[in-house]
Amino acid sequence: MDDKKVRNMDELKRQYASIPIPPELDQIVKSALQTGRQADSGNGHLEPHTGGRDMTGAGVQSGSHSDVGAQAGPRTRSRSRLRRSWVIGVAAVAVFVAGLNTSPAFARTLSEVPVLGSLVDVLTVREYKADKGNYEADIKVPSVGDLGDPSLESSLNEKYLAEGQELYDKFMAEMNAQQAVGEDGHFSVDSGVVIKTETEGLLSIGRYVEETAGSSATSIQYDTVDKKNHVLLTLPSLFKDDSYIDVISENIKAQMKQQMAEDPNKIYWAEPSEDMPDAFVKIAKDQNFYINSSNQLVISFNEYEVAPGYMGVVEFVIPTEELSSVLASQVYLK
């Protein structure tokens, strides 16, 4: 191995060794190790002998079953201790992950840890689960951190907790209502989080919900945060005035028609008619959106909102040049 590789390896080792262990994780490991030692003592296992007596068992006759077991003792115990250490390590990691999922304080501690920090900015801190016959719920509630503004973090996290609680309450009410009249229907709810964009300046986080009752319907709601200025962006805040509504809507209609012309399997409700009076006309003032990693606006529609269910959640990337005349600035869209 050449000198450069050796230096790089040494630096990686130094950085790894310098990573501080969060107090909660340190205590978990210590507790697990102590439990392991107590279990050893209770089961008659011996700690390595430090005196002069031969631990292979003096006086045992060679060739007997006891002799073989005695001679293998230290090595077997060593392997046993290694296995126990490995199991304890796995258990500690399992508790560590559970800590992330149940303890916001634990999660916040980890966000200060080098290397790990970028992995724990968005965590699942609560999970509602139900499984009763044909009724199932798995609702994951995210928590965001390391935004540099505790007030913004608290506002978002309180909203996410409220969303999760409301979704779970809705599920339980539907299940109880059906069971009260003797129905054993099929109803399930699955929700979680998806990170659409995470750059130095932006975080776009989506919470998806898939509800199934005979057929399924998927919805997703996005939040986009300016991480540098600690601002939760809204669609109107990106533009000079409400003229963006028509500009974006016309571009989306053009994209819909183009996609349908190029692919007969794609269908959008792009034009109102007698058969489709509720077809897409224009976006809402606060239409669901996010900003992608290329600093482009992406408009999102939930399943069944502007297209048949088989199309799923649909998105349209709006070219920034189409928006240039109505943008408030080019800080976010470029």
PDB file of N, CA, C and O in Angstrom, residues 26-75:
ATOM      1  N   ASP A  26     -24.274   5.587  24.443  1.00  0.00           N
ATOM      2  CA  ASP A  26     -23.205   5.129  25.324  1.00  0.00           C
ATOM      3  C   ASP A  26     -23.798   4.365  26.496  1.00  0.00           C
ATOM      4  O   ASP A  26     -23.306   3.299  26.880  1.00  0.00           O
ATOM      5  N   GLN A  27     -24.881   4.886  27.084  1.00  0.00           N
ATOM      6  CA  GLN A  27     -25.506   4.234  28.225  1.00  0.00           C
ATOM      7  C   GLN A  27     -26.128   2.912  27.819  1.00  0.00           C
ATOM      8  O   GLN A  27     -26.093   1.932  28.564  1.00  0.00           O
ATOM      9  N   ILE A  28     -26.724   2.863  26.626  1.00  0.00           N
ATOM     10  CA  ILE A  28     -27.315   1.618  26.130  1.00  0.00           C
ATOM     11  C   ILE A  28     -26.260   0.522  26.037  1.00  0.00           C
ATOM     12  O   ILE A  28     -26.451  -0.607  26.469  1.00  0.00           O
ATOM     13  N   VAL A  29     -25.108   0.873  25.441  1.00  0.00           N
ATOM     14  CA  VAL A  29     -24.041  -0.118  25.272  1.00  0.00           C
ATOM     15  C   VAL A  29     -23.524  -0.576  26.623  1.00  0.00           C
ATOM     16  O   VAL A  29     -23.335  -1.773  26.874  1.00  0.00           O
ATOM     17  N   LYS A  30     -23.272   0.387  27.538  1.00  0.00           N
ATOM     18  CA  LYS A  30     -22.764   0.023  28.859  1.00  0.00           C
ATOM     19  C   LYS A  30     -23.738  -0.885  29.588  1.00  0.00           C
ATOM     20  O   LYS A  30     -23.359  -1.864  30.222  1.00  0.00           O
ATOM     21  N   SER A  31     -25.020  -0.550  29.509  1.00  0.00           N
ATOM     22  CA  SER A  31     -26.030  -1.351  30.175  1.00  0.00           C
ATOM     23  C   SER A  31     -26.089  -2.758  29.596  1.00  0.00           C
ATOM     24  O   SER A  31     -26.205  -3.742  30.317  1.00  0.00           O
ATOM     25  N   ALA A  32     -25.996  -2.849  28.263  1.00  0.00           N
ATOM     26  CA  ALA A  32     -26.046  -4.159  27.611  1.00  0.00           C
ATOM     27  C   ALA A  32     -24.849  -5.012  28.004  1.00  0.00           C
ATOM     28  O   ALA A  32     -24.969  -6.209  28.268  1.00  0.00           O
ATOM     29  N   LEU A  33     -23.668  -4.390  28.055  1.00  0.00           N
ATOM     30  CA  LEU A  33     -22.467  -5.122  28.446  1.00  0.00           C
ATOM     31  C   LEU A  33     -22.561  -5.599  29.885  1.00  0.00           C
ATOM     32  O   LEU A  33     -22.179  -6.728  30.217  1.00  0.00           O
ATOM     33  N   GLN A  34     -23.068  -4.732  30.786  1.00  0.00           N
ATOM     34  CA  GLN A  34     -23.220  -5.112  32.186  1.00  0.00           C
ATOM     35  C   GLN A  34     -24.186  -6.268  32.319  1.00  0.00           C
ATOM     36  O   GLN A  34     -23.960  -7.219  33.064  1.00  0.00           O
ATOM     37  N   THR A  35     -25.308  -6.215  31.568  1.00  0.00           N
ATOM     38  CA  THR A  35     -26.279  -7.303  31.591  1.00  0.00           C
ATOM     39  C   THR A  35     -25.646  -8.602  31.125  1.00  0.00           C
ATOM     40  O   THR A  35     -25.882  -9.671  31.689  1.00  0.00           O
ATOM     41  N   GLY A  36     -24.798  -8.509  30.092  1.00  0.00           N
ATOM     42  CA  GLY A  36     -24.121  -9.699  29.586  1.00  0.00           C
ATOM     43  C   GLY A  36     -23.203 -10.309  30.623  1.00  0.00           C
ATOM     44  O   GLY A  36     -23.136 -11.522  30.810  1.00  0.00           O
ATOM     45  N   ARG A  37     -22.458  -9.445  31.355  1.00  0.00           N
ATOM     46  CA  ARG A  37     -21.546  -9.966  32.386  1.00  0.00           C
ATOM     47  C   ARG A  37     -22.322 -10.608  33.515  1.00  0.00           C
ATOM     48  O   ARG A  37     -21.948 -11.656  34.038  1.00  0.00           O
ATOM     49  N   GLN A  38     -23.449  -9.996  33.915  1.00  0.00           N
ATOM     50  CA  GLN A  38     -24.244 -10.570  34.990  1.00  0.00           C
ATOM     51  C   GLN A  38     -24.825 -11.910  34.568  1.00  0.00           C
ATOM     52  O   GLN A  38     -24.896 -12.846  35.366  1.00  0.00           O
ATOM     53  N   ALA A  39     -25.216 -12.008  33.309  1.00  0.00           N
ATOM     54  CA  ALA A  39     -25.753 -13.277  32.815  1.00  0.00           C
ATOM     55  C   ALA A  39     -24.686 -14.345  32.835  1.00  0.00           C
ATOM     56  O   ALA A  39     -24.941 -15.510  33.155  1.00  0.00           O
ATOM     57  N   ASP A  40     -23.440 -13.966  32.476  1.00  0.00           N
ATOM     58  CA  ASP A  40     -22.331 -14.915  32.512  1.00  0.00           C
ATOM     59  C   ASP A  40     -22.146 -15.462  33.918  1.00  0.00           C
ATOM     60  O   ASP A  40     -21.998 -16.661  34.136  1.00  0.00           O
ATOM     61  N   SER A  41     -22.141 -14.560  34.910  1.00  0.00           N
ATOM     62  CA  SER A  41     -21.915 -14.978  36.291  1.00  0.00           C
ATOM     63  C   SER A  41     -23.033 -15.901  36.736  1.00  0.00           C
ATOM     64  O   SER A  41     -22.807 -16.910  37.394  1.00  0.00           O
ATOM     65  N   GLY A  42     -24.245 -15.566  36.362  1.00  0.00           N
ATOM     66  CA  GLY A  42     -25.379 -16.383  36.770  1.00  0.00           C
ATOM     67  C   GLY A  42     -25.381 -17.738  36.117  1.00  0.00           C
ATOM     68  O   GLY A  42     -25.899 -18.705  36.665  1.00  0.00           O
ATOM     69  N   ASN A  43     -24.787 -17.868  34.950  1.00  0.00           N
ATOM     70  CA  ASN A  43     -24.776 -19.143  34.234  1.00  0.00           C
ATOM     71  C   ASN A  43     -23.516 -19.945  34.480  1.00  0.00           C
ATOM     72  O   ASN A  43     -23.283 -20.965  33.842  1.00  0.00           O
ATOM     73  N   GLY A  44     -22.662 -19.460  35.369  1.00  0.00           N
ATOM     74  CA  GLY A  44     -21.476 -20.215  35.706  1.00  0.00           C
ATOM     75  C   GLY A  44     -20.312 -20.011  34.781  1.00  0.00           C
ATOM     76  O   GLY A  44     -19.306 -20.696  34.893  1.00  0.00           O
ATOM     77  N   HIS A  45     -20.383 -19.061  33.841  1.00  0.00           N
ATOM     78  CA  HIS A  45     -19.265 -18.782  32.962  1.00  0.00           C
ATOM     79  C   HIS A  45     -18.179 -18.058  33.739  1.00  0.00           C
ATOM     80  O   HIS A  45     -18.465 -17.260  34.633  1.00  0.00           O
ATOM     81  N   LEU A  46     -16.927 -18.327  33.435  1.00  0.00           N
ATOM     82  CA  LEU A  46     -15.806 -17.735  34.144  1.00  0.00           C
ATOM     83  C   LEU A  46     -15.170 -16.640  33.328  1.00  0.00           C
ATOM     84  O   LEU A  46     -15.094 -16.730  32.117  1.00  0.00           O
ATOM     85  N   GLU A  47     -14.726 -15.590  34.005  1.00  0.00           N
ATOM     86  CA  GLU A  47     -13.934 -14.572  33.348  1.00  0.00           C
ATOM     87  C   GLU A  47     -12.539 -15.138  33.113  1.00  0.00           C
ATOM     88  O   GLU A  47     -12.122 -16.110  33.771  1.00  0.00           O
ATOM     89  N   PRO A  48     -11.750 -14.615  32.173  1.00  0.00           N
ATOM     90  CA  PRO A  48     -10.413 -15.134  31.909  1.00  0.00           C
ATOM     91  C   PRO A  48      -9.586 -15.183  33.196  1.00  0.00           C
ATOM     92  O   PRO A  48      -9.571 -14.236  33.977  1.00  0.00           O
ATOM     93  N   HIS A  49      -8.918 -16.289  33.402  1.00  0.00           N
ATOM     94  CA  HIS A  49      -8.139 -16.511  34.620  1.00  0.00           C
ATOM     95  C   HIS A  49      -6.817 -15.756  34.527  1.00  0.00           C
ATOM     96  O   HIS A  49      -6.157 -15.764  33.512  1.00  0.00           O
ATOM     97  N   THR A  50      -6.461 -15.082  35.609  1.00  0.00           N
ATOM     98  CA  THR A  50      -5.222 -14.297  35.592  1.00  0.00           C
ATOM     99  C   THR A  50      -4.157 -14.886  36.492  1.00  0.00           C
ATOM    100  O   THR A  50      -3.064 -14.358  36.588  1.00  0.00           O
ATOM    101  N   GLY A  51      -4.439 -16.001  37.191  1.00  0.00           N
ATOM    102  CA  GLY A  51      -3.452 -16.623  38.058  1.00  0.00           C
ATOM    103  C   GLY A  51      -2.577 -17.597  37.318  1.00  0.00           C
ATOM    104  O   GLY A  51      -2.570 -17.658  36.092  1.00  0.00           O
ATOM    105  N   GLY A  52      -1.829 -18.454  38.058  1.00  0.00           N
ATOM    106  CA  GLY A  52      -0.891 -19.353  37.419  1.00  0.00           C
ATOM    107  C   GLY A  52      -1.465 -20.708  37.098  1.00  0.00           C
ATOM    108  O   GLY A  52      -0.840 -21.502  36.422  1.00  0.00           O
ATOM    109  N   ARG A  53      -2.680 -21.028  37.634  1.00  0.00           N
ATOM    110  CA  ARG A  53      -3.235 -22.354  37.424  1.00  0.00           C
ATOM    111  C   ARG A  53      -3.631 -22.530  35.966  1.00  0.00           C
ATOM    112  O   ARG A  53      -4.200 -21.659  35.330  1.00  0.00           O
ATOM    113  N   ASP A  54      -3.370 -23.725  35.429  1.00  0.00           N
ATOM    114  CA  ASP A  54      -3.700 -24.051  34.047  1.00  0.00           C
ATOM    115  C   ASP A  54      -5.206 -24.233  33.924  1.00  0.00           C
ATOM    116  O   ASP A  54      -5.781 -25.139  34.518  1.00  0.00           O
ATOM    117  N   MET A  55      -5.876 -23.377  33.132  1.00  0.00           N
ATOM    118  CA  MET A  55      -7.322 -23.435  32.992  1.00  0.00           C
ATOM    119  C   MET A  55      -7.788 -24.604  32.138  1.00  0.00           C
ATOM    120  O   MET A  55      -8.974 -24.804  31.959  1.00  0.00           O
ATOM    121  N   THR A  56      -6.862 -25.390  31.580  1.00  0.00           N
ATOM    122  CA  THR A  56      -7.287 -26.557  30.814  1.00  0.00           C
ATOM    123  C   THR A  56      -7.681 -27.694  31.741  1.00  0.00           C
ATOM    124  O   THR A  56      -8.174 -28.714  31.278  1.00  0.00           O
ATOM    125  N   GLY A  57      -7.468 -27.547  33.077  1.00  0.00           N
ATOM    126  CA  GLY A  57      -7.987 -28.549  34.011  1.00  0.00           C
ATOM    127  C   GLY A  57      -6.937 -29.575  34.364  1.00  0.00           C
ATOM    128  O   GLY A  57      -6.914 -30.666  33.795  1.00  0.00           O
ATOM    129  N   ALA A  58      -6.043 -29.253  35.311  1.00  0.00           N
ATOM    130  CA  ALA A  58      -4.997 -30.192  35.729  1.00  0.00           C
ATOM    131  C   ALA A  58      -5.629 -31.409  36.377  1.00  0.00           C
ATOM    132  O   ALA A  58      -6.615 -31.324  37.090  1.00  0.00           O
ATOM    133  N   GLY A  59      -5.018 -32.599  36.149  1.00  0.00           N
ATOM    134  CA  GLY A  59      -5.471 -33.818  36.774  1.00  0.00           C
ATOM    135  C   GLY A  59      -6.494 -34.571  35.958  1.00  0.00           C
ATOM    136  O   GLY A  59      -6.815 -35.695  36.292  1.00  0.00           O
ATOM    137  N   VAL A  60      -7.008 -33.980  34.864  1.00  0.00           N
ATOM    138  CA  VAL A  60      -7.957 -34.682  34.012  1.00  0.00           C
ATOM    139  C   VAL A  60      -7.178 -35.556  33.061  1.00  0.00           C
ATOM    140  O   VAL A  60      -6.239 -35.122  32.422  1.00  0.00           O
ATOM    141  N   GLN A  61      -7.566 -36.810  32.938  1.00  0.00           N
ATOM    142  CA  GLN A  61      -6.790 -37.740  32.118  1.00  0.00           C
ATOM    143  C   GLN A  61      -6.972 -37.461  30.640  1.00  0.00           C
ATOM    144  O   GLN A  61      -8.065 -37.217  30.170  1.00  0.00           O
ATOM    145  N   SER A  62      -5.842 -37.512  29.924  1.00  0.00           N
ATOM    146  CA  SER A  62      -5.851 -37.252  28.494  1.00  0.00           C
ATOM    147  C   SER A  62      -6.705 -38.262  27.775  1.00  0.00           C
ATOM    148  O   SER A  62      -6.679 -39.446  28.083  1.00  0.00           O
ATOM    149  N   GLY A  63      -7.435 -37.781  26.770  1.00  0.00           N
ATOM    150  CA  GLY A  63      -8.235 -38.662  25.921  1.00  0.00           C
ATOM    151  C   GLY A  63      -9.666 -38.795  26.383  1.00  0.00           C
ATOM    152  O   GLY A  63     -10.489 -39.296  25.646  1.00  0.00           O
ATOM    153  N   SER A  64      -9.979 -38.389  27.621  1.00  0.00           N
ATOM    154  CA  SER A  64     -11.356 -38.501  28.081  1.00  0.00           C
ATOM    155  C   SER A  64     -12.193 -37.371  27.491  1.00  0.00           C
ATOM    156  O   SER A  64     -11.678 -36.365  27.036  1.00  0.00           O
ATOM    157  N   HIS A  65     -13.507 -37.523  27.561  1.00  0.00           N
ATOM    158  CA  HIS A  65     -14.422 -36.497  27.074  1.00  0.00           C
ATOM    159  C   HIS A  65     -14.220 -35.206  27.863  1.00  0.00           C
ATOM    160  O   HIS A  65     -14.203 -34.118  27.294  1.00  0.00           O
ATOM    161  N   SER A  66     -14.017 -35.337  29.164  1.00  0.00           N
ATOM    162  CA  SER A  66     -13.818 -34.162  29.988  1.00  0.00           C
ATOM    163  C   SER A  66     -12.559 -33.430  29.609  1.00  0.00           C
ATOM    164  O   SER A  66     -12.509 -32.205  29.614  1.00  0.00           O
ATOM    165  N   ASP A  67     -11.533 -34.182  29.234  1.00  0.00           N
ATOM    166  CA  ASP A  67     -10.261 -33.567  28.870  1.00  0.00           C
ATOM    167  C   ASP A  67     -10.407 -32.728  27.612  1.00  0.00           C
ATOM    168  O   ASP A  67      -9.919 -31.608  27.524  1.00  0.00           O
ATOM    169  N   VAL A  68     -11.131 -33.293  26.631  1.00  0.00           N
ATOM    170  CA  VAL A  68     -11.331 -32.557  25.393  1.00  0.00           C
ATOM    171  C   VAL A  68     -12.087 -31.273  25.671  1.00  0.00           C
ATOM    172  O   VAL A  68     -11.728 -30.197  25.202  1.00  0.00           O
ATOM    173  N   GLY A  69     -13.126 -31.365  26.484  1.00  0.00           N
ATOM    174  CA  GLY A  69     -13.904 -30.178  26.783  1.00  0.00           C
ATOM    175  C   GLY A  69     -13.092 -29.179  27.564  1.00  0.00           C
ATOM    176  O   GLY A  69     -13.167 -27.979  27.335  1.00  0.00           O
ATOM    177  N   ALA A  70     -12.249 -29.675  28.487  1.00  0.00           N
ATOM    178  CA  ALA A  70     -11.472 -28.762  29.307  1.00  0.00           C
ATOM    179  C   ALA A  70     -10.430 -28.047  28.475  1.00  0.00           C
ATOM    180  O   ALA A  70     -10.199 -26.855  28.637  1.00  0.00           O
ATOM    181  N   GLN A  71      -9.764 -28.791  27.568  1.00  0.00           N
ATOM    182  CA  GLN A  71      -8.731 -28.161  26.753  1.00  0.00           C
ATOM    183  C   GLN A  71      -9.334 -27.128  25.802  1.00  0.00           C
ATOM    184  O   GLN A  71      -8.704 -26.139  25.480  1.00  0.00           O
ATOM    185  N   ALA A  72     -10.535 -27.372  25.382  1.00  0.00           N
ATOM    186  CA  ALA A  72     -11.162 -26.429  24.454  1.00  0.00           C
ATOM    187  C   ALA A  72     -11.809 -25.268  25.182  1.00  0.00           C
ATOM    188  O   ALA A  72     -12.252 -24.321  24.563  1.00  0.00           O
ATOM    189  N   GLY A  73     -11.839 -25.348  26.514  1.00  0.00           N
ATOM    190  CA  GLY A  73     -12.569 -24.364  27.308  1.00  0.00           C
ATOM    191  C   GLY A  73     -12.247 -22.928  27.008  1.00  0.00           C
ATOM    192  O   GLY A  73     -13.118 -22.160  26.619  1.00  0.00           O
ATOM    193  N   PRO A  74     -10.974 -22.491  27.193  1.00  0.00           N
ATOM    194  CA  PRO A  74     -10.677 -21.072  26.978  1.00  0.00           C
ATOM    195  C   PRO A  74     -11.030 -20.615  25.583  1.00  0.00           C
ATOM    196  O   PRO A  74     -11.588 -19.542  25.399  1.00  0.00           O
ATOM    197  N   ARG A  75     -10.716 -21.432  24.563  1.00  0.00           N
ATOM    198  CA  ARG A  75     -11.003 -21.024  23.196  1.00  0.00           C
ATOM    199  C   ARG A  75     -12.497 -20.959  22.964  1.00  0.00           C
ATOM    200  O   ARG A  75     -13.013 -20.046  22.320  1.00  0.00           O
TER     201      ARG A  75
END
